[in-house]
Every structure is written in structure tokens, then in C-alpha cells.
Short mmCIF file of C-alpha atoms in Angstrom, two decimals:
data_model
loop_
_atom_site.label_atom_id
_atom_site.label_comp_id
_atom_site.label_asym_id
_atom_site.label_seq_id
_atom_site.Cartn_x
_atom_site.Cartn_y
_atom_site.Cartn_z
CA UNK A 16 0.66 17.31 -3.06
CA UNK A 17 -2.83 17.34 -5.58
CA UNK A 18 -5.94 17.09 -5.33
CA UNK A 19 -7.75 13.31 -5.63
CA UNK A 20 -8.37 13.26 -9.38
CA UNK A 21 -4.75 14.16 -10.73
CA UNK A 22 -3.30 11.79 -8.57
CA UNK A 23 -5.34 8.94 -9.32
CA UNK A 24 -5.08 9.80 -12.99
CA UNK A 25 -1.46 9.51 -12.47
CA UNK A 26 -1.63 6.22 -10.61
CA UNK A 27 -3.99 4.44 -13.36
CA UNK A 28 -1.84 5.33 -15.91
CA UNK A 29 1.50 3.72 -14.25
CA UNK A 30 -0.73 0.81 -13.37
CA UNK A 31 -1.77 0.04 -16.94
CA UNK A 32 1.71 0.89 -17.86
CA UNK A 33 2.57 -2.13 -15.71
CA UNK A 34 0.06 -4.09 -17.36
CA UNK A 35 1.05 -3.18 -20.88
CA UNK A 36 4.55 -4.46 -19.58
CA UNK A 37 3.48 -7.53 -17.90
CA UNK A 38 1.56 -8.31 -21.16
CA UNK A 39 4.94 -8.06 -22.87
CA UNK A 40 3.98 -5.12 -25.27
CA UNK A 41 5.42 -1.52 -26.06
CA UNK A 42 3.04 1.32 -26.04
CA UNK A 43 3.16 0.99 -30.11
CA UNK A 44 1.92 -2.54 -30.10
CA UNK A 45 -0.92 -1.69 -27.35
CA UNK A 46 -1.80 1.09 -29.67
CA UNK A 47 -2.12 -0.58 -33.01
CA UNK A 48 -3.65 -3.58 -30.93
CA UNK A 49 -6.86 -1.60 -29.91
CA UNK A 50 -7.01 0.58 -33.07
CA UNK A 51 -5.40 3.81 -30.68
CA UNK A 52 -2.76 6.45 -31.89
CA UNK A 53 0.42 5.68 -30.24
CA UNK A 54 0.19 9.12 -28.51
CA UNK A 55 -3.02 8.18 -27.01
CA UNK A 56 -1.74 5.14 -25.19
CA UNK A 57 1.13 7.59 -23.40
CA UNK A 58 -0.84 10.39 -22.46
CA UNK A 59 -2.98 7.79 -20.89
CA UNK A 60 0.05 6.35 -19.34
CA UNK A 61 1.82 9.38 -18.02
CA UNK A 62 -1.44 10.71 -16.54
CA UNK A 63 -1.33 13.57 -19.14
CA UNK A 64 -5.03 13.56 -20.09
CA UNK A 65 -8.23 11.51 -18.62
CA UNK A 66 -9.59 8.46 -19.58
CA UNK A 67 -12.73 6.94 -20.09
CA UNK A 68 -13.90 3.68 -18.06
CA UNK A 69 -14.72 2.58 -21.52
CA UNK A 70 -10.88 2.58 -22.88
CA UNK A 71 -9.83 1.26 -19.48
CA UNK A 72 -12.01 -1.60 -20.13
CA UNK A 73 -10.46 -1.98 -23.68
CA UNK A 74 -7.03 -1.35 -22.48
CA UNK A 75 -7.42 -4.66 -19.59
CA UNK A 76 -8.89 -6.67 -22.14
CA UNK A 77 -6.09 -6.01 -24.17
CA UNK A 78 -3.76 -6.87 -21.56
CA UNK A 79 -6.10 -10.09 -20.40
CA UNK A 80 -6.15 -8.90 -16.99
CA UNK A 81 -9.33 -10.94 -16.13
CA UNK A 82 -8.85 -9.91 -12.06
CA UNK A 83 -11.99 -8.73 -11.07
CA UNK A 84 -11.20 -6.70 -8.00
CA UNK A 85 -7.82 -5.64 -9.90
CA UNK A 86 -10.43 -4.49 -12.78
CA UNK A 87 -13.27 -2.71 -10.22
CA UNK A 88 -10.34 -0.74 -8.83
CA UNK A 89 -8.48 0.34 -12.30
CA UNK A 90 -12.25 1.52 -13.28
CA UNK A 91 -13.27 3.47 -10.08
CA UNK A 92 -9.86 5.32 -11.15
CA UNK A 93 -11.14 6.01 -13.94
CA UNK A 94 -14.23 7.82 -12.56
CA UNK A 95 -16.54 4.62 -12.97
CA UNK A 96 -18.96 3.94 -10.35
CA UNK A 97 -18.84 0.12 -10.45
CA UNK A 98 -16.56 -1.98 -13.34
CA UNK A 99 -19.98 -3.35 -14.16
CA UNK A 100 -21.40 0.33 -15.00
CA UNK A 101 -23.84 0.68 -11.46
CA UNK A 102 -23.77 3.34 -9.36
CA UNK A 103 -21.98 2.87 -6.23
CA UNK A 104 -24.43 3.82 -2.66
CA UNK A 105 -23.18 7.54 -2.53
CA UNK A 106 -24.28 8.31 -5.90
CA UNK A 107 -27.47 9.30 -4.03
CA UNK A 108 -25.86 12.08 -2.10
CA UNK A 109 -24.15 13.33 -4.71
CA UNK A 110 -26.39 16.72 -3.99
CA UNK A 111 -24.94 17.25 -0.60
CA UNK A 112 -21.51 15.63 -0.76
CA UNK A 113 -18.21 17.83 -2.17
CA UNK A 114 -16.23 15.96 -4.93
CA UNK A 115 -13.19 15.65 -2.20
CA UNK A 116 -15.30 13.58 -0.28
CA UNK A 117 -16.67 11.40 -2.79
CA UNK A 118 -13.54 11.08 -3.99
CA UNK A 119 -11.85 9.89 -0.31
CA UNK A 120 -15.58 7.07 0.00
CA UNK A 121 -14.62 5.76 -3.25
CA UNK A 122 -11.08 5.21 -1.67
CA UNK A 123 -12.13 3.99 1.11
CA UNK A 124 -14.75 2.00 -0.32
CA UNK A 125 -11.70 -0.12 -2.43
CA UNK A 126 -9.06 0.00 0.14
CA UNK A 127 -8.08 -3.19 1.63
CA UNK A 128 -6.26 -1.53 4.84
CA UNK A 129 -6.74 1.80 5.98
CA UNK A 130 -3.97 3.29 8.70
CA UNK A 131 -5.41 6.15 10.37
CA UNK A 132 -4.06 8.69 13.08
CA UNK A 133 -6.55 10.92 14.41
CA UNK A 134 -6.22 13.96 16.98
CA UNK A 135 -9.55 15.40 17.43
CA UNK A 136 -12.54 12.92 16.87
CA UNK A 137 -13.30 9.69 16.62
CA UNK A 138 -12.82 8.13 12.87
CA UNK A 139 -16.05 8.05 11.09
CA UNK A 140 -15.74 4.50 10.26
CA UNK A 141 -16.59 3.91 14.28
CA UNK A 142 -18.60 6.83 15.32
CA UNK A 143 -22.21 6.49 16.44
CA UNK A 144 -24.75 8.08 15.20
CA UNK A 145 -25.09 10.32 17.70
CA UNK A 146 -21.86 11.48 17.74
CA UNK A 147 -21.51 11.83 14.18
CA UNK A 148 -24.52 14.10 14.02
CA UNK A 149 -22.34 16.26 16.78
CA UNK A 150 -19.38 16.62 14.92
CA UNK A 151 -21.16 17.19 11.91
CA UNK A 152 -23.38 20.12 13.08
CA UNK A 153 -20.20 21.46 14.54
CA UNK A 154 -17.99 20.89 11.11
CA UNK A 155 -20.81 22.37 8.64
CA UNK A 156 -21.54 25.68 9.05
CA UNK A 157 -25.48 25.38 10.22
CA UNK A 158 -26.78 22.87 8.48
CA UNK A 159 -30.42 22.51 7.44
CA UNK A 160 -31.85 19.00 9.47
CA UNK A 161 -32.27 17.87 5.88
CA UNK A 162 -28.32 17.97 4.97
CA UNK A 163 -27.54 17.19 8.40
CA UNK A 164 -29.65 13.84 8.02
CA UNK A 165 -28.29 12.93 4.75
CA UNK A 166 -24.29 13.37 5.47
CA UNK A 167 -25.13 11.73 8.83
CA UNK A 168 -26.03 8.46 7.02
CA UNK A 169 -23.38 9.09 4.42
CA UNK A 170 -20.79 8.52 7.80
CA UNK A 171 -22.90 5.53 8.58
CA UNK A 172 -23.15 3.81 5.69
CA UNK A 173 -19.66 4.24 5.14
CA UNK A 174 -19.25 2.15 8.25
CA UNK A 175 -20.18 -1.22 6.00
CA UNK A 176 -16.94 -1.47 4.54
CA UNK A 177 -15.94 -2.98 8.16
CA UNK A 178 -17.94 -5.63 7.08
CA UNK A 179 -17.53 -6.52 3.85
CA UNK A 180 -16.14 -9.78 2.89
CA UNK A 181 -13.72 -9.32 2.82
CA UNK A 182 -13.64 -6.23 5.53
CA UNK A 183 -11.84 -3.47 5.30
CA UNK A 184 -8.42 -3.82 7.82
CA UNK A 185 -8.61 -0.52 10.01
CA UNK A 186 -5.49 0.37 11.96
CA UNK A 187 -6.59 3.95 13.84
CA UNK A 188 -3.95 5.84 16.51
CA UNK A 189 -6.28 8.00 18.34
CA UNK A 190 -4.73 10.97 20.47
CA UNK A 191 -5.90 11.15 24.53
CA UNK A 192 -7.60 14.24 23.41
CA UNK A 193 -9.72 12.33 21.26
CA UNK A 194 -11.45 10.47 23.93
CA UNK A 195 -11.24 14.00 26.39
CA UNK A 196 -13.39 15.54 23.96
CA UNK A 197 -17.07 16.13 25.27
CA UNK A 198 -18.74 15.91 21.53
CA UNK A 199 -22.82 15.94 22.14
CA UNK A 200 -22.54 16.05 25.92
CA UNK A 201 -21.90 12.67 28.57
CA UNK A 202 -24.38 11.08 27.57
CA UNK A 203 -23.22 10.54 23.48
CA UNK A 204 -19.20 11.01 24.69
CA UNK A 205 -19.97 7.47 26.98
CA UNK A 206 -21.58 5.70 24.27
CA UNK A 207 -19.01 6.38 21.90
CA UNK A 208 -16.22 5.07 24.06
CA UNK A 209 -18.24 2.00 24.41
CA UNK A 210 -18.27 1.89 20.91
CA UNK A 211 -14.87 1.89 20.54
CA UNK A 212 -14.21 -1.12 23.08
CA UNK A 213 -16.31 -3.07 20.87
CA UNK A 214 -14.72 -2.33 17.63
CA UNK A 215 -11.46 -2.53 19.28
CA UNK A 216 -12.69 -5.90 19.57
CA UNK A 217 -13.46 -6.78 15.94
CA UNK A 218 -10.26 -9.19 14.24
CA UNK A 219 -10.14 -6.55 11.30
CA UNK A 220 -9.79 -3.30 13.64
CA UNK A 221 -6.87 -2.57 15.53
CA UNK A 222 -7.39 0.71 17.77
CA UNK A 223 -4.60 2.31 19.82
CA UNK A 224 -4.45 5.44 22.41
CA UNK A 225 -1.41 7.35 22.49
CA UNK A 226 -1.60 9.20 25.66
CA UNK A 227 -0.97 12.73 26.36
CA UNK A 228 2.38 11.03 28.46
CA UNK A 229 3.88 10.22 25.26
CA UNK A 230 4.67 13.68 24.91
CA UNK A 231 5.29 15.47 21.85
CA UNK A 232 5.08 13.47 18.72
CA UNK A 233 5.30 13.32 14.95
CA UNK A 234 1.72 13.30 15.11
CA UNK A 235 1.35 17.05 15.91
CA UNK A 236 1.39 18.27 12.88
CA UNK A 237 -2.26 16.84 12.12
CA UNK A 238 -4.06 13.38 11.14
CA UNK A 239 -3.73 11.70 8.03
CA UNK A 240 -4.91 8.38 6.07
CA UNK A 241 -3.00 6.28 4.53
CA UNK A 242 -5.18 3.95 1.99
CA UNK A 243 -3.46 0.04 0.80
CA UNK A 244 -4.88 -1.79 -2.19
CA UNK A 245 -4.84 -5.70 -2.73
CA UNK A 246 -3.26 -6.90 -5.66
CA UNK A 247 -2.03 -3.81 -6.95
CA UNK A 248 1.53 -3.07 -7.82
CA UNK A 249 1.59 0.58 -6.10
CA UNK A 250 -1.57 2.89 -5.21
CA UNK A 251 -0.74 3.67 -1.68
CA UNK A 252 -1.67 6.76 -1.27
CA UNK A 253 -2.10 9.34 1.50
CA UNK A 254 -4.75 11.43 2.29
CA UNK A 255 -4.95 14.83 3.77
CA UNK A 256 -7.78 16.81 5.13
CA UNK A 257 -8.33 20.76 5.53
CA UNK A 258 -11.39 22.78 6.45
CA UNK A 259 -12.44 23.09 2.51
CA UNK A 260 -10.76 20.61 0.51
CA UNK A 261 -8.19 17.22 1.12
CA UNK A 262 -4.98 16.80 -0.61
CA UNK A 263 -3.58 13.05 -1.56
CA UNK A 264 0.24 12.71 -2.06
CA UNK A 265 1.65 10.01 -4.20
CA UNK A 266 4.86 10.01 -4.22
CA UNK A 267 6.77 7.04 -3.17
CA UNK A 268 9.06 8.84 -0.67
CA UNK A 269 6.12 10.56 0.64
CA UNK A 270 3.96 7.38 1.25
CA UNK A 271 7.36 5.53 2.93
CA UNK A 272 7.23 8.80 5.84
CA UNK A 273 4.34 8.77 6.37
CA UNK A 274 4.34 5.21 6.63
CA UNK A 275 7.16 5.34 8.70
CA UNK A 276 5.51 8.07 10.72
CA UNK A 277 2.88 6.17 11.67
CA UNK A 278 4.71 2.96 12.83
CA UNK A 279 6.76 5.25 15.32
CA UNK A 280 2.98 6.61 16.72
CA UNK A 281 2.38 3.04 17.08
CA UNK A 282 5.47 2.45 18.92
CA UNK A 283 4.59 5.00 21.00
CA UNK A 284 1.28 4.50 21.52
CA UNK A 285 -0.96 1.97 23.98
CA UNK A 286 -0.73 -1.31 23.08
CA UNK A 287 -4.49 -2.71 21.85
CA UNK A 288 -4.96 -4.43 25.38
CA UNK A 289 -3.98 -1.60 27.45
CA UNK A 290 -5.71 0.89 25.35
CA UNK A 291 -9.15 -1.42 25.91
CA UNK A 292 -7.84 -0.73 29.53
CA UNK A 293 -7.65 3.37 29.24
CA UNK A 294 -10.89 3.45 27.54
CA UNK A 295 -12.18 1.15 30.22
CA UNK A 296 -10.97 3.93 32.68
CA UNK A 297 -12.16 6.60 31.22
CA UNK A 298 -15.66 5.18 31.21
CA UNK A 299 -15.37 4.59 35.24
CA UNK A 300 -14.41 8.46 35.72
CA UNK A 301 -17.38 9.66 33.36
#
């Protein structure tokens, strides 16, 4: 378990690894190829030390990886904004945001599937606004309206990636408590489960209840993400959020239970029509 940047150092560098071999080189011949030390190349490799988007950029060329959205990703890794050099939307907020959380929008912002199992709120990427400035208020410690504004439209502008082209695939499990929750009174909790019937209705979104007559679950022990990446040989990676930081694992056998973990909560869980159905209910009793 680390924190964002050591892991993703870690994943670039077996990524160009994998690239160096694909290109049919040792680390020696990448080395003396760019005009590197040897040593440079592995630290790079192994994670060891950082890298600049610059060598990245040297390092693909090298290896005639000409993939665009293969390249974008590798340099994002890296700690570039855009492969192209621009800043990326939430460069803006970078006064009010905590690393962690730029880190997890940057994920986010690449991912091509997202699997998400959530047990208090409603996943940003389908709050409304006036929900998300209710669970905001209520996560930050008294906000100033100024801050409150700004990571307000950070959550909704994070939204976009939904539709993208291509959009982001979104596969949430949302606990009955969820959609119990009064967040921002009646009014805000009945727009928000309309909200989610018409996400739930979206080809890219796939939104399940598990309900509280499932029992216990795996689940319990808290929500997670788990991030996918197109045309990548293996950056899964999972995501895990406390009150002051988030924690990302990496490790294949940790990625495979949690992936397992949350195919059983889907199992278990409503299926997409019947959960339309429960939120449908739900919306009669309010």
C-alpha cells in the first residue's frame, strides 16, 4: 500500500521496461541509444528514482511507440499535464485541491473503466450539484463559500469524462444506505435519485444497489476504486480513500481481490433493471 506517486513511478518504469523489450533491446542498448548511463535506464525502470516527461518522451521515441493515448498516459505518469506539454483543467485549482486528489482526477481523467463500490454517498462522477455542495460542506471542515465553490466545480467538471469520446465506462455498486442518506434535505436527496435513474440509463454507466437484504458483505470493510487503462500491458490499480490522504495498491494479487471482490458485490447486488426499480421506489416513498 503507497501513496499515488511511488506507485505510478513504479508502474511507468515496468511499462517502459515492456517497451524496451518489445523494441527488442537490453537496458545497455536503450542506454547507449539515447546517450544515458546504463544505470539511469534501471533506476528508471525499477521505479528507483523519478523521471522527467522529457526522458519519457526520449525513452518512447526510442522505442517508436507512436500510440498516442499509450504516450498521453506514460507522460501523465510521469507528472506531465498533457503529452503535448498543456495543462490539464484542474491545473486551475491547484490552490485548493490536495496532491492525493489531483493525483486520483488525473487517474480518472485517463482511465478507460472505472469499477466503483460506494457505501455512503453517491460517486462524484453522478452527483448533482446540489448534493455535491452537501457532502462537501460536510467533508471539509467549514469551508469558506470561496473553496466550497471551487471544489464544487472541481466534482463537476470531473463529471465530463462520462462523455468523452470515447467515455469513460463506470461500473458503481452503491450500498441501500447510500440512497437512505438524507444529504441537503428531500428536496436535493430526490433529485439526486433522479439523477441516478438517468445515468443508470447512459450505455457507458452501469449502476447497481445492493440492498441492506444482502446482508453482510465483503463490502464492509469500506469503498474502493479500481481504475483500467486501454492499451496498456498492466496499470490497474486500486484506489483507497481516508479522511486525510488515499492509498493506491499495485500489486497484482492485490488488484485480482479486489477485483474479485467486487464481482461477488455484483453478484450480490440488484441487477441494473431492478435497481432502476428500487430507486424508482424509493422516489414514490419520499
Amino acid at each position: 500500500m503507497q501513496h499515488g506517486p511511488a506507485v505510478r513511478r513504479r508502474k511507468l518504469g515496468a511499462e517502459l521496461r515492456a517497451l524496451r523489450g518489445g523494441a527488442g533491446l537490453t537496458s545497455g542498448e536503450a542506454a547507449r541509444l539515447v546517450g544515458w548511463h546504463q544505470s539511469k535506464v534501471s533506476r528508471i525502470e525499477t521505479g528507483a528514482s523519478g523521471v522527467k516527461p522529457a526522458d519519457v518522451r526520449i525513452l518512447l521515441d526510442a522505442y517508436g511507440v507512436r500510440d498516442a493515448q499509450l504516450r498521453d498516459l506514460l507522460l501523465v505518469l510521469a507528472g506531465s499535464d498533457d503529452g503535448d506539454g498543456r495543462h490539464h483543467w484542474w491545473h486551475a485549482y491547484r490552490g485548493v485541491l490536495p496532491p492525493t486528489y489531483r493525483d486520483f482526477i488525473s487517474l480518472e481523467s485517463q482511465a478507460s473503466a472505472m469499477r466503483t463500490l460506494e457505501t455512503s454517498v453517491v460517486p462524484g462522477l453522478l452527483q448533482t450539484p446540489e448534493y455535491a455542495r452537501a457532502v462537501t460542506r460536510a467533508a471539509v471542515d467549514g469551508p469558506a463559500d470561496e473553496r466550497l465553490d471551487a471544489l464544487v466545480e472541481v466534482r463537476l467538471a470531473r463529471q465530463d469524462v462520462l462523455r468523452g469520446a470515447p467515455p469513460l465506462e463506470l461500473n458503481a455498486v452503491l450500498d441501500e444506505a447510500v440512497l437512505r442518506r438524507e444529504v441537503g434535505g428531500p428536496e436535493v436527496m430526490a433529485r439526486q435519485l433522479e439523477r441516478l435513474m438517468e445515468a443508470a440509463r447512459l450505455p457507458q454507466v452501469r449502476l447497481q444497489i445492493l440492498p441492506f437484504a444482502a446482508g453482510a458483505h465483503i463490502g464492509l470493510t469500506g469503498p474502493f476504486v479500481i481504475f483500467s487503462f486501454s492499451n496498456t500491458s498492466d496499470l490497474d490499480v486500486v484506489v483507497l480513500d481516508n479522511l486525510t490522504s488515499s492509498f493506491h495498491l499495485e500489486r497484482k494479487e492485490d488488484v485480482v481481490a479486489y477485483t474479485l471482490a467486487f464481482d461477488t458485490l455484483r453478484f450480490h447486488a440488484l441487477s441494473i433493471e431492478d435497481s432502476l426499480d428500487f430507486i424508482a421506489g424509493l422516489l414514490r416513498e419520499g
